Amino acid sequence: MGRLLCLLLIFPVTTAWWSIALRPEMYLLGSQPLCSQLPGLSPGQHKLCHLYQDHVAHIASGVRLGVSECQHQFRERRWNCSGLDDGSMFGRAMLIASREAAFAYAVASAGVTDAVSRACREGELATCGCSRAGRPRDLQRDWLWGGCGDNVAYGARFAREFVDAREHGRNRGGDERPPHRARALMNLHNNGAGRLAVTELAHAACKCHGVSGSCSLKTCWMQLAPFREVGDRLKQKYDQAAAVRLARRRRLEPMNQRFSPPTKMDLVYLETSPDYCMRNDTTGAVGTIGRQCERGSAGTGGCELMCCGRGYDSFRATSTERCHCKFHWCCYVKCKQCSRTYDRFVCK
């Protein structure tokens, strides 16, 4: 616990770069982002902010996309991507080099990649446009490769420069203490895994042309996968995340030497996760008291696991919804209001 308190003094949670997504009103003053007032940016990120001012709103949008996806993926877990009200996006749990931190860094990096890639296609950024990806080899010869695709190459490149700048800045600062060096390498690895999840899932999308929908001709372009698929991929990597440690050559290696080194697409972590069962102001855990659970389920959302063995309270709840809808000629739908009573279970 003493080490965690020390980290709180050195790296306050509010200095996380993704905190720029907290206050949308700070992005622009007229047409200029207030780079000097955006919280949590490293010197390198401040420089990029000034150089690429039209990117800032999309970086923030990407972070919010990542947070939203994190909340969806962990909605039935004890840690549900929320922290105490400390002015940060993911909370103080990020100070622990755990699986949860690995996922948060990866999904935030992925969100920025996705948002910037789409902004290029929409013509909202001065330094990029439609995708220039080469024609896929497996595309049929008579299909045209064109259209305006998502510029995932640019999005991934910019996200690498901006998101990784913070960790590279720490390294250049000369702090070679093993815990700091290991955490920087962990963050860089997971940032890259997030970007790879976006680029690997991008695919060719096609549209038919021809008389009466005959589809005698197709035009194809590069398209990003829905971000839900990226979240699913990263959640799978979270479940399979590799425990690592700092090796002598200043690189990460498996904690257990019998395991193969993690690939670039894997998530890695250095420390075991807390149980997140009870509120803890130091670690930022909000606890599971008051969380809704599913009685009888053996999964992570079941009352036994979610409530950490403390038991749960049950009560009857009522909701009102539209029902017995009928279409009337012409042209409206008339519905009745029905009440539905159901059981809710909440952790003690």
mmCIF file of C-alpha atoms in Angstrom:
data_model
loop_
_atom_site.group_PDB
_atom_site.id
_atom_site.type_symbol
_atom_site.label_atom_id
_atom_site.label_comp_id
_atom_site.label_asym_id
_atom_site.label_seq_id
_atom_site.Cartn_x
_atom_site.Cartn_y
_atom_site.Cartn_z
ATOM 1 C CA MET A 1 0.000 0.000 0.000
ATOM 2 C CA GLY A 2 2.948 2.315 0.682
ATOM 3 C CA ARG A 3 4.163 1.901 -2.894
ATOM 4 C CA LEU A 4 0.703 2.855 -4.183
ATOM 5 C CA LEU A 5 0.637 6.010 -2.052
ATOM 6 C CA CYS A 6 4.050 6.899 -3.445
ATOM 7 C CA LEU A 7 2.762 6.448 -7.001
ATOM 8 C CA LEU A 8 -0.196 8.704 -6.202
ATOM 9 C CA LEU A 9 2.263 11.469 -5.374
ATOM 10 C CA ILE A 10 4.424 10.896 -8.462
ATOM 11 C CA PHE A 11 1.696 10.191 -11.024
ATOM 12 C CA PRO A 12 -1.653 11.695 -9.905
ATOM 13 C CA VAL A 13 -4.521 9.947 -11.675
ATOM 14 C CA THR A 14 -5.878 13.213 -13.014
ATOM 15 C CA THR A 15 -2.708 13.553 -15.120
ATOM 16 C CA ALA A 16 -3.691 10.620 -17.338
ATOM 17 C CA TRP A 17 -3.748 11.875 -20.933
ATOM 18 C CA TRP A 18 -7.233 10.509 -21.494
ATOM 19 C CA SER A 19 -8.595 13.030 -19.009
ATOM 20 C CA ILE A 20 -8.823 15.428 -21.966
ATOM 21 C CA ALA A 21 -12.170 13.769 -22.703
ATOM 22 C CA LEU A 22 -13.693 15.037 -19.459
ATOM 23 C CA ARG A 23 -14.357 18.655 -20.456
ATOM 24 C CA PRO A 24 -15.498 19.111 -24.073
ATOM 25 C CA GLU A 25 -15.811 22.875 -23.612
ATOM 26 C CA MET A 26 -12.017 23.107 -23.319
ATOM 27 C CA TYR A 27 -11.254 21.766 -26.794
ATOM 28 C CA LEU A 28 -11.824 24.935 -28.731
ATOM 29 C CA LEU A 29 -11.700 28.666 -28.252
ATOM 30 C CA GLY A 30 -13.000 29.905 -31.579
ATOM 31 C CA SER A 31 -11.125 27.426 -33.731
ATOM 32 C CA GLN A 32 -8.050 26.954 -31.492
ATOM 33 C CA PRO A 33 -7.819 24.199 -28.860
ATOM 34 C CA LEU A 34 -6.611 25.327 -25.448
ATOM 35 C CA CYS A 35 -3.658 22.940 -25.468
ATOM 36 C CA SER A 36 -2.004 24.547 -22.464
ATOM 37 C CA GLN A 37 -5.137 23.996 -20.370
ATOM 38 C CA LEU A 38 -5.899 20.424 -21.382
ATOM 39 C CA PRO A 39 -5.221 18.219 -18.343
ATOM 40 C CA GLY A 40 -2.733 15.394 -18.258
ATOM 41 C CA LEU A 41 -0.735 15.976 -21.447
ATOM 42 C CA SER A 42 2.988 15.291 -21.461
ATOM 43 C CA PRO A 43 5.344 17.814 -23.113
ATOM 44 C CA GLY A 44 5.371 15.681 -26.259
ATOM 45 C CA GLN A 45 1.589 15.539 -26.317
ATOM 46 C CA HIS A 46 1.364 19.320 -25.806
ATOM 47 C CA LYS A 47 3.582 19.760 -28.863
ATOM 48 C CA LEU A 48 1.427 17.422 -30.957
ATOM 49 C CA CYS A 49 -1.688 19.210 -29.727
ATOM 50 C CA HIS A 50 -0.360 22.513 -31.073
ATOM 51 C CA LEU A 51 0.786 20.946 -34.358
ATOM 52 C CA TYR A 52 -2.453 19.032 -34.982
ATOM 53 C CA GLN A 53 -5.069 21.279 -33.437
ATOM 54 C CA ASP A 54 -7.935 19.875 -35.505
ATOM 55 C CA HIS A 55 -7.226 16.381 -34.112
ATOM 56 C CA VAL A 56 -7.900 17.208 -30.452
ATOM 57 C CA ALA A 57 -11.687 16.839 -30.492
ATOM 58 C CA HIS A 58 -11.342 13.476 -32.251
ATOM 59 C CA ILE A 59 -8.785 12.270 -29.707
ATOM 60 C CA ALA A 60 -11.271 13.093 -26.948
ATOM 61 C CA SER A 61 -14.080 11.422 -28.898
ATOM 62 C CA GLY A 62 -11.938 8.309 -29.245
ATOM 63 C CA VAL A 63 -11.279 8.192 -25.508
ATOM 64 C CA ARG A 64 -15.007 8.429 -24.759
ATOM 65 C CA LEU A 65 -15.608 5.646 -27.287
ATOM 66 C CA GLY A 66 -13.068 3.492 -25.476
ATOM 67 C CA VAL A 67 -14.554 4.209 -22.040
ATOM 68 C CA SER A 68 -18.068 3.406 -23.281
ATOM 69 C CA GLU A 69 -16.865 0.114 -24.739
ATOM 70 C CA CYS A 70 -15.011 -0.717 -21.540
ATOM 71 C CA GLN A 71 -18.192 -0.167 -19.539
ATOM 72 C CA HIS A 72 -20.079 -2.482 -21.894
ATOM 73 C CA GLN A 73 -17.493 -5.257 -21.785
ATOM 74 C CA PHE A 74 -17.231 -5.194 -17.979
ATOM 75 C CA ARG A 75 -20.856 -4.466 -17.145
ATOM 76 C CA GLU A 76 -21.148 -7.821 -15.339
ATOM 77 C CA ARG A 77 -17.757 -7.675 -13.602
ATOM 78 C CA ARG A 78 -16.818 -6.420 -10.162
ATOM 79 C CA TRP A 79 -14.690 -3.754 -11.825
ATOM 80 C CA ASN A 80 -16.953 -2.092 -14.378
ATOM 81 C CA CYS A 81 -14.554 0.583 -15.673
ATOM 82 C CA SER A 82 -15.643 3.082 -13.090
ATOM 83 C CA GLY A 83 -13.602 4.735 -10.394
ATOM 84 C CA LEU A 84 -14.237 7.041 -7.483
ATOM 85 C CA ASP A 85 -15.143 10.611 -8.363
ATOM 86 C CA ASP A 86 -11.518 11.730 -8.626
ATOM 87 C CA GLY A 87 -11.677 13.593 -11.929
ATOM 88 C CA SER A 88 -10.283 10.742 -14.020
ATOM 89 C CA MET A 89 -11.765 8.475 -16.658
ATOM 90 C CA PHE A 90 -10.915 5.028 -15.288
ATOM 91 C CA GLY A 91 -10.058 5.878 -11.703
ATOM 92 C CA ARG A 92 -7.107 5.151 -9.420
ATOM 93 C CA ALA A 93 -7.245 1.477 -10.352
ATOM 94 C CA MET A 94 -4.963 2.470 -13.232
ATOM 95 C CA LEU A 95 -2.096 2.952 -10.780
ATOM 96 C CA ILE A 96 -2.010 -0.808 -10.338
ATOM 97 C CA ALA A 97 -0.304 -2.530 -13.285
ATOM 98 C CA SER A 98 -3.115 -5.075 -13.531
ATOM 99 C CA ARG A 99 -5.179 -6.731 -16.250
ATOM 100 C CA GLU A 100 -7.731 -3.950 -15.884
ATOM 101 C CA ALA A 101 -5.118 -1.270 -16.557
ATOM 102 C CA ALA A 102 -3.930 -3.293 -19.561
ATOM 103 C CA PHE A 103 -7.425 -3.310 -21.036
ATOM 104 C CA ALA A 104 -8.036 0.379 -20.290
ATOM 105 C CA TYR A 105 -4.838 1.496 -22.022
ATOM 106 C CA ALA A 106 -5.527 -0.768 -24.994
ATOM 107 C CA VAL A 107 -9.146 0.284 -25.505
ATOM 108 C CA ALA A 108 -8.327 4.001 -25.149
ATOM 109 C CA SER A 109 -5.574 3.686 -27.763
ATOM 110 C CA ALA A 110 -7.953 1.752 -30.003
ATOM 111 C CA GLY A 111 -10.622 4.423 -29.597
ATOM 112 C CA VAL A 112 -8.262 7.188 -30.723
ATOM 113 C CA THR A 113 -7.189 5.092 -33.726
ATOM 114 C CA ASP A 114 -10.810 4.512 -34.707
ATOM 115 C CA ALA A 115 -11.924 8.127 -34.267
ATOM 116 C CA VAL A 116 -8.994 9.664 -36.177
ATOM 117 C CA SER A 117 -9.300 7.093 -38.999
ATOM 118 C CA ARG A 118 -12.962 7.961 -39.507
ATOM 119 C CA ALA A 119 -12.284 11.702 -39.273
ATOM 120 C CA CYS A 120 -9.825 11.363 -42.171
ATOM 121 C CA ARG A 121 -12.507 9.780 -44.327
ATOM 122 C CA GLU A 122 -14.984 12.513 -43.436
ATOM 123 C CA GLY A 123 -12.531 15.210 -44.508
ATOM 124 C CA GLU A 124 -12.370 16.745 -41.044
ATOM 125 C CA LEU A 125 -8.570 16.746 -40.730
ATOM 126 C CA ALA A 126 -6.158 18.827 -42.781
ATOM 127 C CA THR A 127 -3.325 16.276 -42.854
ATOM 128 C CA CYS A 128 -5.173 13.215 -44.143
ATOM 129 C CA GLY A 129 -7.969 12.093 -46.420
ATOM 130 C CA CYS A 130 -9.435 8.872 -47.735
ATOM 131 C CA SER A 131 -7.578 5.611 -47.278
ATOM 132 C CA ARG A 132 -4.671 4.930 -49.628
ATOM 133 C CA ALA A 133 -4.548 1.230 -48.811
ATOM 134 C CA GLY A 134 -3.526 -1.000 -51.683
ATOM 135 C CA ARG A 135 -5.957 -3.296 -53.417
ATOM 136 C CA PRO A 136 -6.399 -6.574 -51.484
ATOM 137 C CA ARG A 137 -4.972 -9.551 -53.320
ATOM 138 C CA ASP A 138 -8.086 -11.658 -52.822
ATOM 139 C CA LEU A 139 -10.424 -9.061 -54.337
ATOM 140 C CA GLN A 140 -12.090 -10.292 -57.526
ATOM 141 C CA ARG A 141 -10.556 -8.859 -60.696
ATOM 142 C CA ASP A 142 -13.729 -7.242 -62.034
ATOM 143 C CA TRP A 143 -14.415 -5.389 -58.773
ATOM 144 C CA LEU A 144 -13.242 -1.783 -58.586
ATOM 145 C CA TRP A 145 -10.968 -0.715 -55.742
ATOM 146 C CA GLY A 146 -11.841 2.868 -54.924
ATOM 147 C CA GLY A 147 -14.354 4.834 -52.938
ATOM 148 C CA CYS A 148 -13.431 6.765 -49.827
ATOM 149 C CA GLY A 149 -12.283 4.336 -47.165
ATOM 150 C CA ASP A 150 -11.408 4.786 -43.508
ATOM 151 C CA ASN A 151 -7.758 5.837 -43.286
ATOM 152 C CA VAL A 152 -6.733 3.296 -40.679
ATOM 153 C CA ALA A 153 -3.041 3.595 -41.586
ATOM 154 C CA TYR A 154 -3.011 7.288 -40.688
ATOM 155 C CA GLY A 155 -5.223 6.761 -37.641
ATOM 156 C CA ALA A 156 -2.905 4.100 -36.216
ATOM 157 C CA ARG A 157 0.206 6.154 -36.976
ATOM 158 C CA PHE A 158 -1.133 9.303 -35.332
ATOM 159 C CA ALA A 159 -2.459 7.362 -32.332
ATOM 160 C CA ARG A 160 0.990 5.803 -31.874
ATOM 161 C CA GLU A 161 2.674 9.211 -31.924
ATOM 162 C CA PHE A 162 0.202 10.876 -29.573
ATOM 163 C CA VAL A 163 -0.737 8.113 -27.134
ATOM 164 C CA ASP A 164 2.776 6.676 -26.799
ATOM 165 C CA ALA A 165 4.385 10.112 -26.422
ATOM 166 C CA ARG A 166 3.685 10.091 -22.700
ATOM 167 C CA GLU A 167 5.552 6.836 -22.070
ATOM 168 C CA HIS A 168 8.439 7.807 -24.348
ATOM 169 C CA GLY A 169 8.671 11.112 -22.497
ATOM 170 C CA ARG A 170 9.011 9.311 -19.176
ATOM 171 C CA ASN A 171 11.791 7.151 -20.605
ATOM 172 C CA ARG A 172 13.677 10.149 -21.949
ATOM 173 C CA GLY A 173 13.309 11.764 -18.545
ATOM 174 C CA GLY A 174 15.942 9.365 -17.280
ATOM 175 C CA ASP A 175 13.849 7.452 -14.727
ATOM 176 C CA GLU A 176 15.346 3.984 -15.082
ATOM 177 C CA ARG A 177 14.032 2.584 -11.809
ATOM 178 C CA PRO A 178 12.741 -0.917 -12.633
ATOM 179 C CA PRO A 179 9.092 -0.353 -11.568
ATOM 180 C CA HIS A 180 8.817 2.787 -13.690
ATOM 181 C CA ARG A 181 10.616 1.253 -16.676
ATOM 182 C CA ALA A 182 8.468 -1.885 -16.500
ATOM 183 C CA ARG A 183 5.218 0.088 -16.302
ATOM 184 C CA ALA A 184 6.190 2.261 -19.256
ATOM 185 C CA LEU A 185 6.937 -0.852 -21.337
ATOM 186 C CA MET A 186 3.667 -2.430 -20.235
ATOM 187 C CA ASN A 187 1.687 0.654 -21.258
ATOM 188 C CA LEU A 188 3.451 0.878 -24.625
ATOM 189 C CA HIS A 189 2.772 -2.794 -25.331
ATOM 190 C CA ASN A 190 -0.928 -2.526 -24.497
ATOM 191 C CA ASN A 191 -1.296 0.733 -26.432
ATOM 192 C CA GLY A 192 0.041 -1.093 -29.472
ATOM 193 C CA ALA A 193 -2.243 -4.070 -28.923
ATOM 194 C CA GLY A 194 -5.231 -1.726 -28.953
ATOM 195 C CA ARG A 195 -4.184 -0.187 -32.256
ATOM 196 C CA LEU A 196 -3.547 -3.609 -33.769
ATOM 197 C CA ALA A 197 -7.060 -4.739 -32.824
ATOM 198 C CA VAL A 198 -8.432 -1.890 -34.953
ATOM 199 C CA THR A 199 -6.127 -2.416 -37.939
ATOM 200 C CA GLU A 200 -6.431 -6.213 -37.965
ATOM 201 C CA LEU A 201 -10.243 -6.062 -38.017
ATOM 202 C CA ALA A 202 -10.422 -3.483 -40.820
ATOM 203 C CA HIS A 203 -11.680 -5.076 -44.039
ATOM 204 C CA ALA A 204 -12.778 -4.404 -47.591
ATOM 205 C CA ALA A 205 -16.422 -3.325 -47.893
ATOM 206 C CA CYS A 206 -18.197 -3.326 -51.250
ATOM 207 C CA LYS A 207 -21.251 -1.780 -52.866
ATOM 208 C CA CYS A 208 -23.148 -3.220 -55.834
ATOM 209 C CA HIS A 209 -23.824 -1.328 -59.056
ATOM 210 C CA GLY A 210 -25.853 -2.386 -62.050
ATOM 211 C CA VAL A 211 -29.281 -2.294 -63.637
ATOM 212 C CA SER A 212 -32.120 -3.171 -61.254
ATOM 213 C CA GLY A 213 -29.712 -4.207 -58.555
ATOM 214 C CA SER A 214 -28.092 -6.880 -60.693
ATOM 215 C CA CYS A 215 -24.747 -6.263 -58.955
ATOM 216 C CA SER A 216 -22.856 -6.661 -62.206
ATOM 217 C CA LEU A 217 -20.195 -4.336 -60.825
ATOM 218 C CA LYS A 218 -18.844 -3.702 -57.342
ATOM 219 C CA THR A 219 -16.866 -0.826 -55.885
ATOM 220 C CA CYS A 220 -14.871 -1.657 -52.763
ATOM 221 C CA TRP A 221 -12.982 0.342 -50.128
ATOM 222 C CA MET A 222 -11.276 -0.070 -46.760
ATOM 223 C CA GLN A 223 -13.678 0.018 -43.809
ATOM 224 C CA LEU A 224 -13.191 -0.200 -40.072
ATOM 225 C CA ALA A 225 -15.048 -2.886 -38.165
ATOM 226 C CA PRO A 226 -17.740 -1.753 -35.694
ATOM 227 C CA PHE A 227 -15.986 -0.794 -32.467
ATOM 228 C CA ARG A 228 -17.949 -3.458 -30.609
ATOM 229 C CA GLU A 229 -15.896 -6.060 -32.495
ATOM 230 C CA VAL A 230 -12.714 -4.315 -31.360
ATOM 231 C CA GLY A 231 -13.989 -4.402 -27.781
ATOM 232 C CA ASP A 232 -14.827 -8.091 -28.079
ATOM 233 C CA ARG A 233 -11.319 -8.813 -29.372
ATOM 234 C CA LEU A 234 -9.658 -6.869 -26.562
ATOM 235 C CA LYS A 235 -11.896 -8.489 -23.947
ATOM 236 C CA GLN A 236 -10.766 -11.881 -25.228
ATOM 237 C CA LYS A 237 -7.158 -10.720 -24.907
ATOM 238 C CA TYR A 238 -7.915 -9.493 -21.371
ATOM 239 C CA ASP A 239 -9.117 -12.964 -20.397
ATOM 240 C CA GLN A 240 -5.890 -14.416 -21.840
ATOM 241 C CA ALA A 241 -3.555 -11.644 -20.645
ATOM 242 C CA ALA A 242 0.031 -12.645 -19.861
ATOM 243 C CA ALA A 243 1.789 -11.906 -16.576
ATOM 244 C CA VAL A 244 5.204 -10.416 -17.348
ATOM 245 C CA ARG A 245 8.257 -8.938 -15.614
ATOM 246 C CA LEU A 246 11.159 -6.724 -16.560
ATOM 247 C CA ALA A 247 14.092 -8.665 -17.998
ATOM 248 C CA ARG A 248 17.739 -7.655 -17.806
ATOM 249 C CA ARG A 249 17.747 -6.327 -21.357
ATOM 250 C CA ARG A 250 15.049 -3.785 -20.483
ATOM 251 C CA ARG A 251 12.276 -5.757 -22.102
ATOM 252 C CA LEU A 252 9.271 -7.667 -20.798
ATOM 253 C CA GLU A 253 9.359 -11.432 -20.469
ATOM 254 C CA PRO A 254 6.788 -13.982 -19.214
ATOM 255 C CA MET A 255 6.634 -14.311 -15.441
ATOM 256 C CA ASN A 256 6.587 -18.071 -15.973
ATOM 257 C CA GLN A 257 9.423 -19.072 -18.281
ATOM 258 C CA ARG A 258 7.470 -22.098 -19.490
ATOM 259 C CA PHE A 259 5.148 -19.771 -21.389
ATOM 260 C CA SER A 260 5.884 -18.279 -24.782
ATOM 261 C CA PRO A 261 6.610 -14.538 -24.974
ATOM 262 C CA PRO A 262 3.458 -12.488 -25.583
ATOM 263 C CA THR A 263 2.768 -11.387 -29.151
ATOM 264 C CA LYS A 264 2.113 -7.780 -30.160
ATOM 265 C CA MET A 265 -1.620 -8.496 -30.099
ATOM 266 C CA ASP A 266 -1.645 -9.844 -26.527
ATOM 267 C CA LEU A 267 -2.307 -7.808 -23.406
ATOM 268 C CA VAL A 268 0.269 -7.915 -20.614
ATOM 269 C CA TYR A 269 0.243 -7.022 -16.920
ATOM 270 C CA LEU A 270 2.739 -6.833 -14.053
ATOM 271 C CA GLU A 271 0.617 -7.094 -10.899
ATOM 272 C CA THR A 272 -2.314 -9.183 -9.755
ATOM 273 C CA SER A 273 -5.675 -7.419 -9.587
ATOM 274 C CA PRO A 274 -7.385 -6.463 -6.330
ATOM 275 C CA ASP A 275 -10.733 -8.167 -5.789
ATOM 276 C CA TYR A 276 -12.706 -4.873 -6.178
ATOM 277 C CA CYS A 277 -15.207 -6.197 -3.624
ATOM 278 C CA MET A 278 -15.151 -3.261 -1.209
ATOM 279 C CA ARG A 279 -14.724 0.460 -1.640
ATOM 280 C CA ASN A 280 -11.088 1.476 -1.274
ATOM 281 C CA ASP A 281 -10.131 5.151 -1.536
ATOM 282 C CA THR A 282 -6.470 4.328 -2.129
ATOM 283 C CA THR A 283 -6.886 1.882 -4.989
ATOM 284 C CA GLY A 284 -9.976 3.659 -6.297
ATOM 285 C CA ALA A 285 -12.170 0.550 -6.116
ATOM 286 C CA VAL A 286 -15.843 1.502 -5.813
ATOM 287 C CA GLY A 287 -16.859 -1.913 -4.464
ATOM 288 C CA THR A 288 -19.927 -3.923 -5.411
ATOM 289 C CA ILE A 289 -22.325 -2.857 -2.634
ATOM 290 C CA GLY A 290 -25.557 -1.838 -4.360
ATOM 291 C CA ARG A 291 -24.630 -3.475 -7.678
ATOM 292 C CA GLN A 292 -27.411 -5.402 -9.387
ATOM 293 C CA CYS A 293 -26.755 -9.114 -9.860
ATOM 294 C CA GLU A 294 -28.405 -12.176 -11.355
ATOM 295 C CA ARG A 295 -29.628 -14.753 -8.853
ATOM 296 C CA GLY A 296 -28.740 -18.343 -9.709
ATOM 297 C CA SER A 297 -26.142 -17.424 -12.329
ATOM 298 C CA ALA A 298 -22.701 -19.002 -12.059
ATOM 299 C CA GLY A 299 -21.187 -16.281 -14.254
ATOM 300 C CA THR A 300 -19.362 -13.123 -13.256
ATOM 301 C CA GLY A 301 -22.672 -11.247 -13.083
ATOM 302 C CA GLY A 302 -24.183 -13.788 -10.703
ATOM 303 C CA CYS A 303 -24.950 -12.756 -7.139
ATOM 304 C CA GLU A 304 -22.441 -15.184 -5.621
ATOM 305 C CA LEU A 305 -19.425 -13.733 -7.443
ATOM 306 C CA MET A 306 -20.601 -10.145 -7.808
ATOM 307 C CA CYS A 307 -21.486 -9.814 -4.122
ATOM 308 C CA CYS A 308 -18.243 -11.463 -2.960
ATOM 309 C CA GLY A 309 -20.133 -13.838 -0.663
ATOM 310 C CA ARG A 310 -21.813 -11.012 1.312
ATOM 311 C CA GLY A 311 -25.295 -11.978 0.138
ATOM 312 C CA TYR A 312 -27.884 -9.855 -1.598
ATOM 313 C CA ASP A 313 -31.232 -8.159 -1.094
ATOM 314 C CA SER A 314 -34.229 -8.799 -3.324
ATOM 315 C CA PHE A 315 -37.185 -6.569 -4.034
ATOM 316 C CA ARG A 316 -40.004 -6.188 -6.500
ATOM 317 C CA ALA A 317 -39.792 -3.514 -9.158
ATOM 318 C CA THR A 318 -42.362 -2.279 -11.635
ATOM 319 C CA SER A 319 -41.798 -0.797 -15.069
ATOM 320 C CA THR A 320 -44.245 0.663 -17.570
ATOM 321 C CA GLU A 321 -43.848 0.000 -21.283
ATOM 322 C CA ARG A 322 -45.824 0.211 -24.503
ATOM 323 C CA CYS A 323 -47.792 -2.905 -25.467
ATOM 324 C CA HIS A 324 -50.617 -4.227 -27.670
ATOM 325 C CA CYS A 325 -49.692 -1.818 -30.451
ATOM 326 C CA LYS A 326 -51.990 -1.671 -33.487
ATOM 327 C CA PHE A 327 -51.637 0.051 -36.812
ATOM 328 C CA HIS A 328 -54.596 2.208 -37.812
ATOM 329 C CA TRP A 329 -55.327 3.263 -41.376
ATOM 330 C CA CYS A 330 -54.078 5.805 -42.148
ATOM 331 C CA CYS A 331 -51.425 6.256 -40.689
ATOM 332 C CA TYR A 332 -50.605 5.922 -37.041
ATOM 333 C CA VAL A 333 -49.832 3.298 -34.407
ATOM 334 C CA LYS A 334 -51.817 3.211 -31.175
ATOM 335 C CA CYS A 335 -50.456 1.406 -28.114
ATOM 336 C CA LYS A 336 -51.557 0.683 -24.590
ATOM 337 C CA GLN A 337 -49.438 1.135 -21.457
ATOM 338 C CA CYS A 338 -48.690 -2.095 -19.621
ATOM 339 C CA SER A 339 -47.059 -2.549 -16.246
ATOM 340 C CA ARG A 340 -44.547 -5.319 -15.681
ATOM 341 C CA THR A 341 -43.454 -6.474 -12.248
ATOM 342 C CA TYR A 342 -40.134 -8.266 -11.831
ATOM 343 C CA ASP A 343 -37.582 -9.224 -9.180
ATOM 344 C CA ARG A 344 -34.344 -7.301 -8.705
ATOM 345 C CA PHE A 345 -31.352 -8.505 -6.724
ATOM 346 C CA VAL A 346 -28.797 -6.107 -5.273
ATOM 347 C CA CYS A 347 -25.544 -6.884 -3.461
ATOM 348 C CA LYS A 348 -25.337 -6.180 0.257
#
